[in-house]
Tab-separated table of C-alpha atoms in Angstrom:
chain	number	residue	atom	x	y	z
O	1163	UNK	CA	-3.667	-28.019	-8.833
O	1164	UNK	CA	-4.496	-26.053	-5.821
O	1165	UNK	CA	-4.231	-22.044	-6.193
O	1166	UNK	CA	-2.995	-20.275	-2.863
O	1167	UNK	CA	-3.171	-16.582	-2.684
O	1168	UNK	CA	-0.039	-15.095	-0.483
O	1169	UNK	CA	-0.807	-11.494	0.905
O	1170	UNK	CA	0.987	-8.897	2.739
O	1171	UNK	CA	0.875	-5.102	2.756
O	1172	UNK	CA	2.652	-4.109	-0.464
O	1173	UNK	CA	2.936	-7.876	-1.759
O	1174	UNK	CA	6.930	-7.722	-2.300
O	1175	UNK	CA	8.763	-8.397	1.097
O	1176	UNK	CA	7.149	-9.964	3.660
O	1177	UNK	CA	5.300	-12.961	1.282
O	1178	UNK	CA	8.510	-13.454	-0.272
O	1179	UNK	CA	9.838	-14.561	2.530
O	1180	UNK	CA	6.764	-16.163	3.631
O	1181	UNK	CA	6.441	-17.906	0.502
O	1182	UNK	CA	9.448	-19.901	0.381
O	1183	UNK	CA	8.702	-21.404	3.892
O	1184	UNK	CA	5.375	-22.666	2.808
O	1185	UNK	CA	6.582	-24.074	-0.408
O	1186	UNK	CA	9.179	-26.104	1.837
O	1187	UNK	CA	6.768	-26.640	4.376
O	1188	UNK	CA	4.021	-27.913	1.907
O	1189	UNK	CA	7.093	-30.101	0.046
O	1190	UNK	CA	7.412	-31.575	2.848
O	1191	UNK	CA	4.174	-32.810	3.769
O	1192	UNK	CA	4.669	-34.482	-0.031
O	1193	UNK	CA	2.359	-31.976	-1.729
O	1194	UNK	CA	4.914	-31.100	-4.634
O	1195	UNK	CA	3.435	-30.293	-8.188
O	1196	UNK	CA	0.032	-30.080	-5.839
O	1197	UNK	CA	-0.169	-26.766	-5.467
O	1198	UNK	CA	0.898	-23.594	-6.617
O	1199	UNK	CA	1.521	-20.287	-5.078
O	1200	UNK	CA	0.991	-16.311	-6.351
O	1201	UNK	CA	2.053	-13.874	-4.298
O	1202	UNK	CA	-0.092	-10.362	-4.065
O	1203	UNK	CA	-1.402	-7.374	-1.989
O	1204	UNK	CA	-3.794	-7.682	1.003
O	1205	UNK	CA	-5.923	-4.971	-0.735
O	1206	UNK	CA	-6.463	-7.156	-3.966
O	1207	UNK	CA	-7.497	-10.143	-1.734
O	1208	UNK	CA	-11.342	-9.144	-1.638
O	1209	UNK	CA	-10.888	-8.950	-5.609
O	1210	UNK	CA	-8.848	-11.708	-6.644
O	1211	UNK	CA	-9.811	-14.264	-3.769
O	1212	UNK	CA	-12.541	-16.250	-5.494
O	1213	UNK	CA	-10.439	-17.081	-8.051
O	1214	UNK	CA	-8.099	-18.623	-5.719
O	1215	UNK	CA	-8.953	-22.231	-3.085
O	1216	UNK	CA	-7.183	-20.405	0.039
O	1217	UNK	CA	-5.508	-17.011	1.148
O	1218	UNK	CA	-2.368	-17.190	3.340
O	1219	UNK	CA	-2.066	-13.558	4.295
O	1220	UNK	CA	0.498	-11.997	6.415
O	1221	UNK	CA	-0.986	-8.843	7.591
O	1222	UNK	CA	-4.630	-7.568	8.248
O	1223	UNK	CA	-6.768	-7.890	5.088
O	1224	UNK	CA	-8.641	-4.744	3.905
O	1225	UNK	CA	-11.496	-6.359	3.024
O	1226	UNK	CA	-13.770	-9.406	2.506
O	1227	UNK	CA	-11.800	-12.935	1.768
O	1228	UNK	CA	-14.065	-15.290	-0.766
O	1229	UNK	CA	-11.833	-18.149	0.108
O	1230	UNK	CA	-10.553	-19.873	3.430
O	1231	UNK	CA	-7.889	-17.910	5.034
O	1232	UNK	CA	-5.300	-18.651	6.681
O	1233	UNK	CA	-2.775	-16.005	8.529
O	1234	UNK	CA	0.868	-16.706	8.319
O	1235	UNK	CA	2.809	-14.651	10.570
O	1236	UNK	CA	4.403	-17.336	12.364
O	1237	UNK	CA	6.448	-18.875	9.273
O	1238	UNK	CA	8.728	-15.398	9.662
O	1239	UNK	CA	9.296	-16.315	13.618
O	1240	UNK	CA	9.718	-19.926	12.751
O	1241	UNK	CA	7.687	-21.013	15.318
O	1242	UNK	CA	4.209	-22.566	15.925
O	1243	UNK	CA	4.055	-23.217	12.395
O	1244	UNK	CA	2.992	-27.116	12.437
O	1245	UNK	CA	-0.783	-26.316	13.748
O	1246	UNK	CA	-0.742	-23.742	10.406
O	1247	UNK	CA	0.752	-26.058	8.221
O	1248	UNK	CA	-1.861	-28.510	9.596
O	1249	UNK	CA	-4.598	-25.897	8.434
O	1250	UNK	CA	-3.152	-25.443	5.258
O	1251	UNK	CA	-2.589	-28.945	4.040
O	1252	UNK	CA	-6.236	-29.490	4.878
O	1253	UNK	CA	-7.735	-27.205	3.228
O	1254	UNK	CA	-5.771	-28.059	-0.139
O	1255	UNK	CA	-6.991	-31.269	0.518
O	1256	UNK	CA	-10.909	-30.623	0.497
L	1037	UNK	CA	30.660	-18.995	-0.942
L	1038	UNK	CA	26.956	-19.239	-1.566
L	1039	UNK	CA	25.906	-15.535	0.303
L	1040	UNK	CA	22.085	-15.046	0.078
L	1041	UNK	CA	22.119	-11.537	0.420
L	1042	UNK	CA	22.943	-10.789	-3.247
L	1043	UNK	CA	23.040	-6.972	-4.074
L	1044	UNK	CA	21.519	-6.078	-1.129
L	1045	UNK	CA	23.497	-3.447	0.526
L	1046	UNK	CA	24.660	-3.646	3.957
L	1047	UNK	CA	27.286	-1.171	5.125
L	1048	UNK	CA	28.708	0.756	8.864
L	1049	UNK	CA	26.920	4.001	7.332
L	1050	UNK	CA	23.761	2.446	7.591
L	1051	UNK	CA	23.782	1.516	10.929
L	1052	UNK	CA	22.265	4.096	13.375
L	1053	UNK	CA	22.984	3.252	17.179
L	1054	UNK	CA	21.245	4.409	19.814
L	1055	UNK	CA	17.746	6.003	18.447
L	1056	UNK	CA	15.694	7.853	20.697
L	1057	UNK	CA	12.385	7.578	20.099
L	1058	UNK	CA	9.288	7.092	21.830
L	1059	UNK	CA	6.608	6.155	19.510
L	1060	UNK	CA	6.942	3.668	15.985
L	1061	UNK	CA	6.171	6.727	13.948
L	1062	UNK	CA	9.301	8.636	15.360
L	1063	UNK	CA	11.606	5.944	15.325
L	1064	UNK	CA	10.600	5.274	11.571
L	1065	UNK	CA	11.431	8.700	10.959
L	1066	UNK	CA	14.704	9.102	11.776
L	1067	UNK	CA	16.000	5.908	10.715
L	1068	UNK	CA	14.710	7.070	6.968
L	1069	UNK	CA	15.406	9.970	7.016
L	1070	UNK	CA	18.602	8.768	7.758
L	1071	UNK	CA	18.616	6.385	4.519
L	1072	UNK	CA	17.294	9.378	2.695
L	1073	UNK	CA	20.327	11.759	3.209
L	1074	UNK	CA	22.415	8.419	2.746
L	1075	UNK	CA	20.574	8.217	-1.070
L	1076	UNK	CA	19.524	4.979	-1.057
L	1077	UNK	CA	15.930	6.256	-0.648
L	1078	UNK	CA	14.107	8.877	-2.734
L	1079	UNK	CA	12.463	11.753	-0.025
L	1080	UNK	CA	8.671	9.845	-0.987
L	1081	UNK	CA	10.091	6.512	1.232
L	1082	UNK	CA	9.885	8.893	4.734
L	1083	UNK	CA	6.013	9.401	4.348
L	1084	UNK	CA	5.391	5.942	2.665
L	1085	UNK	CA	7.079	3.732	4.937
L	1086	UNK	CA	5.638	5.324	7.890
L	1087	UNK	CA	1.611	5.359	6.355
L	1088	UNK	CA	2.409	2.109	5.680
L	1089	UNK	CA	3.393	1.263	8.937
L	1090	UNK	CA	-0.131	2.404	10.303
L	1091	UNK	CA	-2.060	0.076	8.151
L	1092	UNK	CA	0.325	-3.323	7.844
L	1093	UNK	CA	2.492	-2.881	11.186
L	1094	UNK	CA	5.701	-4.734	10.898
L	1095	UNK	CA	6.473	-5.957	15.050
L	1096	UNK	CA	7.389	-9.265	14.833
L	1097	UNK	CA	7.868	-10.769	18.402
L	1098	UNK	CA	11.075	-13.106	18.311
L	1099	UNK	CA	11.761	-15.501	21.608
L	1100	UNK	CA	14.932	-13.217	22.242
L	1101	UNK	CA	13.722	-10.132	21.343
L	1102	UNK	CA	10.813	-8.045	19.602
L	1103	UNK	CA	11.860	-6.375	16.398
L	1104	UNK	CA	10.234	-4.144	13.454
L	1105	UNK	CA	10.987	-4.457	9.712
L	1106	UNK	CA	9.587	-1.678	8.357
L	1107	UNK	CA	9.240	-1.487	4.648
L	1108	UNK	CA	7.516	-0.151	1.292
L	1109	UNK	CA	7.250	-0.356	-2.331
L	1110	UNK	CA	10.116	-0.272	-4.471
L	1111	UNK	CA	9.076	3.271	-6.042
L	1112	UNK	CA	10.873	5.291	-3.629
L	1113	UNK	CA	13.874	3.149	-2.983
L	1114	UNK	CA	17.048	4.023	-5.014
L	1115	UNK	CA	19.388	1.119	-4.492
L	1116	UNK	CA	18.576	-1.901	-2.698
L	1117	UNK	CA	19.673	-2.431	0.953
L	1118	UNK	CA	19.001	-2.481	4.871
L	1119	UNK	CA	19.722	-0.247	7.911
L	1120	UNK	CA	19.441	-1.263	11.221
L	1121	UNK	CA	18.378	0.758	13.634
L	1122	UNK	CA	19.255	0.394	17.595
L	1123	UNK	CA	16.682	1.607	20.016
L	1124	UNK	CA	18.127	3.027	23.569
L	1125	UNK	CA	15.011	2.218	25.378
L	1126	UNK	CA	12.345	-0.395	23.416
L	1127	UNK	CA	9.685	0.753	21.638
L	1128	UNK	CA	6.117	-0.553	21.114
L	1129	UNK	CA	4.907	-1.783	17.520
L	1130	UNK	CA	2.270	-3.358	16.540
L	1131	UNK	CA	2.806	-7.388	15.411
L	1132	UNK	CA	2.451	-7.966	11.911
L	1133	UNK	CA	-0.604	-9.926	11.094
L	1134	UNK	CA	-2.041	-8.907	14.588
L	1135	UNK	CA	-2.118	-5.071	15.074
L	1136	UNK	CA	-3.661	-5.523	18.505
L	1137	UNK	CA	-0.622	-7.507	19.649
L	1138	UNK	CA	1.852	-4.620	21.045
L	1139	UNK	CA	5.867	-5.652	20.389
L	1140	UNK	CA	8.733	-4.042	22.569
L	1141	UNK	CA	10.777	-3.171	19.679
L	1142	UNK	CA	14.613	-3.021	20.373
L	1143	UNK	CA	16.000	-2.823	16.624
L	1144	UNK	CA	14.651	-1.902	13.695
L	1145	UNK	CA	16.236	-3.421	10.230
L	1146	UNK	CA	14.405	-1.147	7.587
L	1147	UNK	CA	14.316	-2.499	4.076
L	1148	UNK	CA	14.341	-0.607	1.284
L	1149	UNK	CA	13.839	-3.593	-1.277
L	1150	UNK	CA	14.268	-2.605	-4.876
L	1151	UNK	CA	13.637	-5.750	-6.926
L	1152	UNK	CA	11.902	-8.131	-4.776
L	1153	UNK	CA	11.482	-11.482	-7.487
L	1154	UNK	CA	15.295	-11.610	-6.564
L	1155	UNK	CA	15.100	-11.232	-3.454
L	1156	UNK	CA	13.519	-14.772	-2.340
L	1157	UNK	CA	17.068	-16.178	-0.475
L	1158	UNK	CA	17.877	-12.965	1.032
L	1159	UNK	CA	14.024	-12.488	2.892
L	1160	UNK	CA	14.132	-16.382	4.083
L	1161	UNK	CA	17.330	-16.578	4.836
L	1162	UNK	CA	17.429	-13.151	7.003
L	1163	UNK	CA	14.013	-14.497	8.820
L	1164	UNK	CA	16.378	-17.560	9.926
L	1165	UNK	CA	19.358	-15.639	11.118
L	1166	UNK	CA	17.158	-14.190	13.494
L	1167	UNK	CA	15.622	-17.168	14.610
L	1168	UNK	CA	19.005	-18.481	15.658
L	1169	UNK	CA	20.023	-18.341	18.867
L	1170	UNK	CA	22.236	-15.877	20.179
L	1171	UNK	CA	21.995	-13.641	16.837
L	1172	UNK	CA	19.606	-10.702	17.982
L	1173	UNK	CA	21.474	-10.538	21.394
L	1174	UNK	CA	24.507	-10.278	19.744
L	1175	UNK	CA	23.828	-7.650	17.392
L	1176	UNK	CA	22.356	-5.580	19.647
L	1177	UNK	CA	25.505	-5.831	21.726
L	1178	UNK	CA	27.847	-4.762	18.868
L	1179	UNK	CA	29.191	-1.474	20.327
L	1180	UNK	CA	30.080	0.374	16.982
L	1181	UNK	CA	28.550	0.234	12.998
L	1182	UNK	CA	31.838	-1.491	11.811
L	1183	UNK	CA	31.168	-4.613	13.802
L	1184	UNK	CA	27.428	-4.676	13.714
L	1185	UNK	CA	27.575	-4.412	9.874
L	1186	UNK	CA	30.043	-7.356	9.682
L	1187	UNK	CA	28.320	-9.705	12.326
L	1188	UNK	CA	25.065	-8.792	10.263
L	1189	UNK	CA	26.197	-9.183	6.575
L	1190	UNK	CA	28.342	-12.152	7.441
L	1191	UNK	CA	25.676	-13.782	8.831
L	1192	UNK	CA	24.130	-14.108	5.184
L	1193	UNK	CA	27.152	-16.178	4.221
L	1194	UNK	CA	27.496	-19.996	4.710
């Protein structure tokens, strides 16, 4: 089981929405049951990231990332979001 | 009728047409102030949503039009809903996820999100009515609350 960390500023709206596109996206691709996804604040990431195989973050991170990172903006506008899913799925799979 | 925006309030007094503004930080203000006097935000959401603004900026640059969705946490929101805020002439915010990426902002649909565990089908489903074609244009055409409101909150339905 792969552990992604979702981020944005207050770790409520915008990775909420965010989240539910990757979990389709990453369905998708056939990774169900793979991975598994806990949403959080951009100022816990420098914390909480080692604990955790990548970061999907939303919004500009505070501090350091311990983990590949990966920024997800474009799941909200719905577009250019194959190259990111690309990123993603290969990273889980390392 | 599955409708994914749940509790979340959307109503003609929440619309505000025609904002004058000429930075983020003033447009921000009125349009919470605004939900402030309205109740559905305690006086705290004014400051907070527009600090929070400065750090994690909320732009987001759609094909058809650049928009903000400013937001912040739960503790000063009352009841659960969104305004929408129409800009006379755009204004520039910074992307979310890439602050040094300016966004001509024309609306502004400010959250004040209460419980957001619940709130999964309403945040996806509002990011793909304004991916669709047509949508953004059309709301921003709406010439009075009553209709923007209904074109919005109908728009959840399907």
């Amino acid at each position: 089981m792969k552990r992604i960390l979702l981020v944005c500023g207050s770790g409520i709206c915008t990775s909420t929405a965010v989240n539910q596109k990757v979990t389709k996206a990453l369905e998708d691709r056939g990774l169900k049951g793979q991975f598994q996804i806990t949403q959080g604040k951009a100022s816990e990431v420098a914390e909480k990231s080692k604990q955790y195989d990548m970061v999907i973050s939303t919004t500009v991170l505070g501090g350091e990332c311990h983990c590949p990172l990966v920024i997800g903006t474009a799941f909200l506008l719905g577009r250019g979001t194959e190259p990111i899913v690309d990123q993603i799925v290969e990273i889980l799979q390392k | 009728m599955a409708n994914a925006l749940g509790d979340v309030y959307i109503a003609p007094e929440l619309i505000l047409m025609d904002i004058e503004a000429k930075t983020d930080q003033q447009a921000i203000e009125i349009l919470a102030k605004y939900l402030f006097e309205k109740g559905i935000v305690k006086e705290s959401y004014i400051e907070a949503v527009k600090e929070r603004e400065k750090v994690f900026s909320t732009g987001l640059n759609f094909d058809e039009m650049g928009i903000a969705i400013p937001h912040t946490d739960s503790v000063h929101v009352n009841k659960q809903a969104i305004a929408v805020g129409v800009l006379k002439k755009d204004v520039k915010f910074c992307h979310m996820g890439m602050p040094e990426e300016p966004v001509a902002c024309e609306m502004m649909f400010m959250m004040a999100i209460e419980k957001p565990e619940s709130q999964v089908d309403f945040l996806g489903k509002m990011m793909d009515i304004f991916q669709t074609e047509g949508f953004l244009t059309g709301l921003k055409a709406c010439e009075t609350p009553e209709e923007l409101a209904e074109k919005f909150g109908n728009s959840f339905k399907e």
